[in-house]
């Protein structure tokens, strides 16, 4: 384990990344409606969503394919997607507009900063971490978002009875994550080892490709222990 402070290692590389015209138009035209400013301290979700409802956060939603489907399928839950990749933010916002998804908001930024500075402790129902960058080279493993320090931070934001749900197709990362999550006293495994896919989690094109290539999809579903801080 590294002793470098959590916020100093970035789990992503900000690439200029070309945006399609639609993504650019959505990013410019819809940010005021769907994006939340997370630079002003703790967020007040009742005023952001205009209602009180359980909140689920998705970290690193990519192009937001699963995000939009899950949010649309669960209208009584508030969703918050955190991503640094602008084309993905633009893409998801255009989807939200066309499908009229209004229980989902977006924060553009590093999820580690957002969780630590803007999300009150024990306030959320769940965290989704789907296919995080595996950083396959050994010298880059320290960039993996799932570390003991990250798990402690994430678990502290989840309310008692809430959940942490990670999915990966990178076998070695899956085993490392299983060890790290199992070592947390704030969480307990809902399964023995890896979990079953939650049937509400859509299977994306990316995932189908991984399956076709012979990779296993590993699901880790942990619950916040009621007694933990
Ligand atoms: C491999 S992609 C997976 C995208 C999506 N979850 C999926 O299943 O297709 C990982 C995503 O996580 C984002 N990401 C990585 N670290 C992040 C961080 N600290 N905060 C926000 N997003 C992050 C990257 O920009 C990238 O879009």
Coordinates of C-alpha atoms and ligand atoms in Angstrom, one line a residue:
X1 CA 0.0 0.0 0.0
X2 CA 1.2 3.5 -0.8
X3 CA 1.4 6.2 1.9
X4 CA 1.0 9.0 -0.6
X5 CA -2.1 11.0 0.4
X6 CA -5.2 9.9 -1.5
X7 CA -5.8 13.2 -3.3
X8 CA -2.2 13.3 -4.8
X9 CA -2.6 10.3 -7.0
X10 CA -5.0 10.7 -9.9
X11 CA -6.9 7.7 -11.1
X12 CA -7.4 9.3 -14.5
X13 CA -5.6 11.2 -17.2
X14 CA -7.4 14.3 -18.5
X15 CA -7.2 13.9 -22.2
X16 CA -8.2 16.7 -24.5
X17 CA -10.5 14.2 -26.2
X18 CA -12.5 15.2 -29.3
X19 CA -16.1 16.0 -28.7
X20 CA -18.7 15.4 -31.3
X21 CA -20.8 18.4 -32.3
X22 CA -23.8 17.0 -30.3
X23 CA -21.6 16.4 -27.2
X24 CA -20.2 19.9 -27.5
X25 CA -23.7 21.4 -27.9
X26 CA -25.1 19.5 -25.0
X27 CA -22.1 20.3 -22.8
X28 CA -22.5 24.0 -23.5
X29 CA -26.2 24.2 -23.5
X30 CA -27.3 21.8 -20.8
X31 CA -24.6 22.2 -18.1
X32 CA -26.6 24.8 -16.2
X33 CA -29.6 22.5 -16.0
X34 CA -27.8 19.2 -15.2
X35 CA -24.4 20.0 -13.7
X36 CA -23.9 20.7 -10.0
X37 CA -21.2 23.1 -8.8
X38 CA -19.2 21.2 -6.2
X39 CA -16.7 23.9 -5.2
X40 CA -18.7 25.5 -2.4
X41 CA -18.5 22.9 0.3
X42 CA -21.1 20.4 1.4
X43 CA -24.0 19.9 -1.0
X44 CA -27.6 20.2 0.0
X45 CA -29.3 17.4 -2.0
X46 CA -32.9 18.3 -1.1
X47 CA -32.5 21.7 -2.7
X48 CA -30.5 20.3 -5.7
X49 CA -33.2 17.7 -6.6
X50 CA -36.1 19.6 -5.2
X51 CA -37.2 16.6 -3.1
X52 CA -36.0 14.2 -0.5
X53 CA -35.0 10.8 -1.8
X54 CA -32.2 8.3 -1.4
X55 CA -29.1 9.3 -3.3
X56 CA -26.9 7.0 -5.3
X57 CA -23.5 8.2 -6.7
X58 CA -21.8 6.7 -9.8
X59 CA -18.1 7.3 -10.0
X60 CA -16.5 7.5 -13.5
X61 CA -19.6 6.9 -15.6
X62 CA -17.7 7.1 -18.9
X63 CA -20.3 7.7 -21.7
X64 CA -23.1 7.3 -19.1
X65 CA -24.8 4.4 -20.9
X66 CA -25.6 2.4 -17.7
X67 CA -26.1 5.6 -15.7
X68 CA -29.0 6.8 -17.9
X69 CA -30.7 3.4 -18.0
X70 CA -30.4 2.9 -14.2
X71 CA -31.7 6.4 -13.4
X72 CA -34.6 6.0 -15.7
X73 CA -35.5 2.7 -14.2
X74 CA -35.5 4.0 -10.7
X75 CA -37.4 7.3 -10.7
X76 CA -37.8 7.4 -6.9
X77 CA -34.0 7.6 -6.3
X78 CA -31.8 10.6 -6.9
X79 CA -28.6 9.8 -8.9
X80 CA -25.4 11.7 -9.1
X81 CA -22.7 10.9 -11.7
X82 CA -19.2 12.1 -11.2
X83 CA -16.8 12.1 -14.2
X84 CA -13.8 14.0 -15.5
X85 CA -14.3 13.1 -19.2
X86 CA -16.1 15.9 -21.0
X87 CA -17.3 14.0 -24.1
X88 CA -19.0 11.6 -21.7
X89 CA -20.6 14.4 -19.8
X90 CA -21.9 15.9 -23.0
X91 CA -23.2 12.6 -24.2
X92 CA -25.0 11.8 -21.0
X93 CA -26.6 15.2 -20.8
X94 CA -28.0 14.8 -24.4
X95 CA -29.4 11.4 -23.3
X96 CA -30.9 13.0 -20.2
X97 CA -32.6 15.7 -22.3
X98 CA -34.0 13.4 -24.9
X99 CA -35.2 10.8 -22.4
X100 CA -36.4 13.5 -19.9
X101 CA -34.4 12.0 -17.0
X102 CA -34.7 14.5 -14.2
X103 CA -33.6 12.4 -11.2
X104 CA -29.9 12.5 -12.3
X105 CA -27.3 15.3 -11.9
X106 CA -23.7 15.4 -12.9
X107 CA -20.6 16.8 -11.2
X108 CA -17.6 17.3 -13.5
X109 CA -14.5 16.6 -11.3
X110 CA -12.4 14.1 -9.5
X111 CA -14.7 11.8 -7.5
X112 CA -12.2 11.6 -4.7
X113 CA -12.3 15.4 -4.2
X114 CA -16.0 15.5 -4.5
X115 CA -16.6 12.7 -2.0
X116 CA -14.2 14.2 0.5
X117 CA -15.3 17.9 0.2
X118 CA -18.9 17.9 -1.0
X119 CA -20.7 14.8 0.2
X120 CA -21.8 14.7 3.9
X121 CA -20.9 11.7 5.9
X122 CA -23.3 8.8 6.1
X123 CA -25.7 10.5 3.7
X124 CA -25.9 8.3 0.6
X125 CA -27.7 5.1 -0.3
X126 CA -25.0 3.6 -2.5
X127 CA -22.0 4.0 -4.7
X128 CA -21.5 2.5 -8.2
X129 CA -18.0 1.9 -9.5
X130 CA -18.4 0.2 -12.8
X131 CA -15.3 -0.9 -14.8
X132 CA -12.9 1.5 -13.2
X133 CA -9.6 2.0 -15.1
X134 CA -7.6 -1.1 -14.3
X135 CA -4.2 0.6 -14.8
X136 CA -2.7 -2.8 -15.8
X137 CA 1.0 -2.0 -15.6
X138 CA 2.4 -2.7 -12.1
X139 CA 4.1 0.7 -11.9
X140 CA 0.6 2.2 -12.4
X141 CA -1.3 0.2 -9.8
X142 CA -1.0 3.1 -7.4
X143 CA -3.3 5.0 -9.8
X144 CA -6.2 2.5 -9.2
X145 CA -9.0 4.3 -7.6
X146 CA -9.9 1.4 -5.3
X147 CA -7.4 1.6 -2.5
X148 CA -7.8 1.2 1.3
X149 CA -7.9 5.0 1.7
X150 CA -10.5 5.3 -1.0
X151 CA -12.7 2.5 0.5
X152 CA -12.5 4.3 3.9
X153 CA -13.6 7.5 2.3
X154 CA -16.4 6.0 0.2
X155 CA -17.7 3.9 3.1
X156 CA -17.8 7.0 5.4
X157 CA -20.2 8.7 2.9
X158 CA -22.6 5.7 2.8
X159 CA -25.5 5.6 5.3
X160 CA -26.0 2.5 7.4
X161 CA -27.6 -0.3 5.3
X162 CA -26.4 1.3 2.1
X163 CA -24.1 -0.4 -0.4
X164 CA -20.9 -0.2 -2.4
X165 CA -21.1 -1.9 -5.8
X166 CA -18.0 -2.4 -8.0
X167 CA -17.8 -4.3 -11.3
X168 CA -14.6 -5.1 -13.2
X169 CA -13.5 -7.3 -16.0
X170 CA -9.9 -7.2 -14.9
X171 CA -9.3 -10.4 -12.9
X172 CA -6.3 -9.3 -10.9
X173 CA -7.9 -6.0 -10.0
X174 CA -11.0 -7.8 -8.9
X175 CA -9.1 -10.0 -6.5
X176 CA -7.2 -7.0 -5.1
X177 CA -10.5 -5.1 -4.7
X178 CA -12.0 -8.1 -2.9
X179 CA -9.2 -8.2 -0.4
X180 CA -9.3 -4.4 0.1
X181 CA -13.0 -4.2 0.5
X182 CA -13.1 -7.2 2.8
X183 CA -10.5 -5.6 5.1
X184 CA -12.8 -2.6 5.7
X185 CA -14.5 -2.7 9.1
X186 CA -17.1 -0.2 7.7
X187 CA -18.3 -2.7 5.1
X188 CA -19.3 -6.3 4.9
X189 CA -19.5 -8.6 1.9
X190 CA -23.1 -9.3 0.8
X191 CA -21.8 -12.6 -0.8
X192 CA -19.2 -15.2 -0.2
X193 CA -16.4 -13.8 -2.4
X194 CA -17.8 -12.2 -5.7
X195 CA -21.4 -11.4 -5.9
X196 CA -24.1 -12.0 -8.6
X197 CA -24.9 -9.3 -11.1
X198 CA -27.8 -7.1 -9.8
X199 CA -30.4 -7.6 -12.5
X200 CA -31.0 -3.9 -12.7
X201 CA -27.4 -3.3 -13.9
X202 CA -27.5 -3.2 -17.7
X203 CA -24.9 -5.1 -19.7
X204 CA -23.1 -2.6 -21.9
X205 CA -21.4 -3.1 -25.3
X206 CA -18.1 -2.8 -23.5
X207 CA -19.0 -5.6 -21.2
X208 CA -20.3 -7.8 -24.1
X209 CA -16.9 -7.4 -25.8
X210 CA -15.1 -8.4 -22.6
X211 CA -17.3 -11.5 -22.3
X212 CA -16.6 -12.4 -25.9
X213 CA -12.9 -12.0 -25.3
X214 CA -13.2 -14.6 -22.5
X215 CA -12.9 -12.2 -19.6
X216 CA -15.0 -12.8 -16.5
X217 CA -17.1 -10.0 -15.1
X218 CA -16.5 -9.7 -11.4
X219 CA -19.1 -8.1 -9.2
X220 CA -18.4 -6.9 -5.7
X221 CA -21.4 -5.8 -3.6
X222 CA -20.7 -4.7 0.0
X223 CA -23.0 -3.3 2.6
X224 CA -22.3 -0.6 5.1
X225 CA -22.2 -2.1 8.5
X226 CA -24.8 -0.5 10.8
X227 CA -22.4 0.0 13.7
X228 CA -19.6 1.6 11.8
X229 CA -19.0 5.3 12.0
Ligands
LIG1 C1 -12.8 2.5 -17.9 S1 -13.9 3.8 -17.8 C2 -15.4 3.1 -17.4 C3 -16.6 3.9 -17.8 C4 -18.0 3.4 -17.3 N1 -18.1 3.2 -15.9 C5 -18.3 2.1 -18.1 O1 -18.6 1.1 -17.4 O2 -18.3 2.1 -19.3 C6 -13.4 4.6 -16.3 C7 -14.0 6.1 -16.2 O3 -13.7 6.6 -14.9 C8 -13.3 7.9 -15.0 N2 -12.6 8.3 -13.8 C9 -11.4 7.7 -13.4 N3 -11.0 8.2 -12.3 C10 -12.0 9.1 -11.9 C11 -12.1 10.0 -10.8 N4 -11.2 10.0 -9.8 N5 -13.2 10.8 -10.8 C12 -14.1 10.8 -11.8 N6 -14.0 10.0 -12.9 C13 -13.0 9.2 -12.9 C14 -12.6 8.0 -16.3 O4 -12.6 9.3 -16.9 C15 -13.3 7.0 -17.2 O5 -14.3 7.7 -17.9

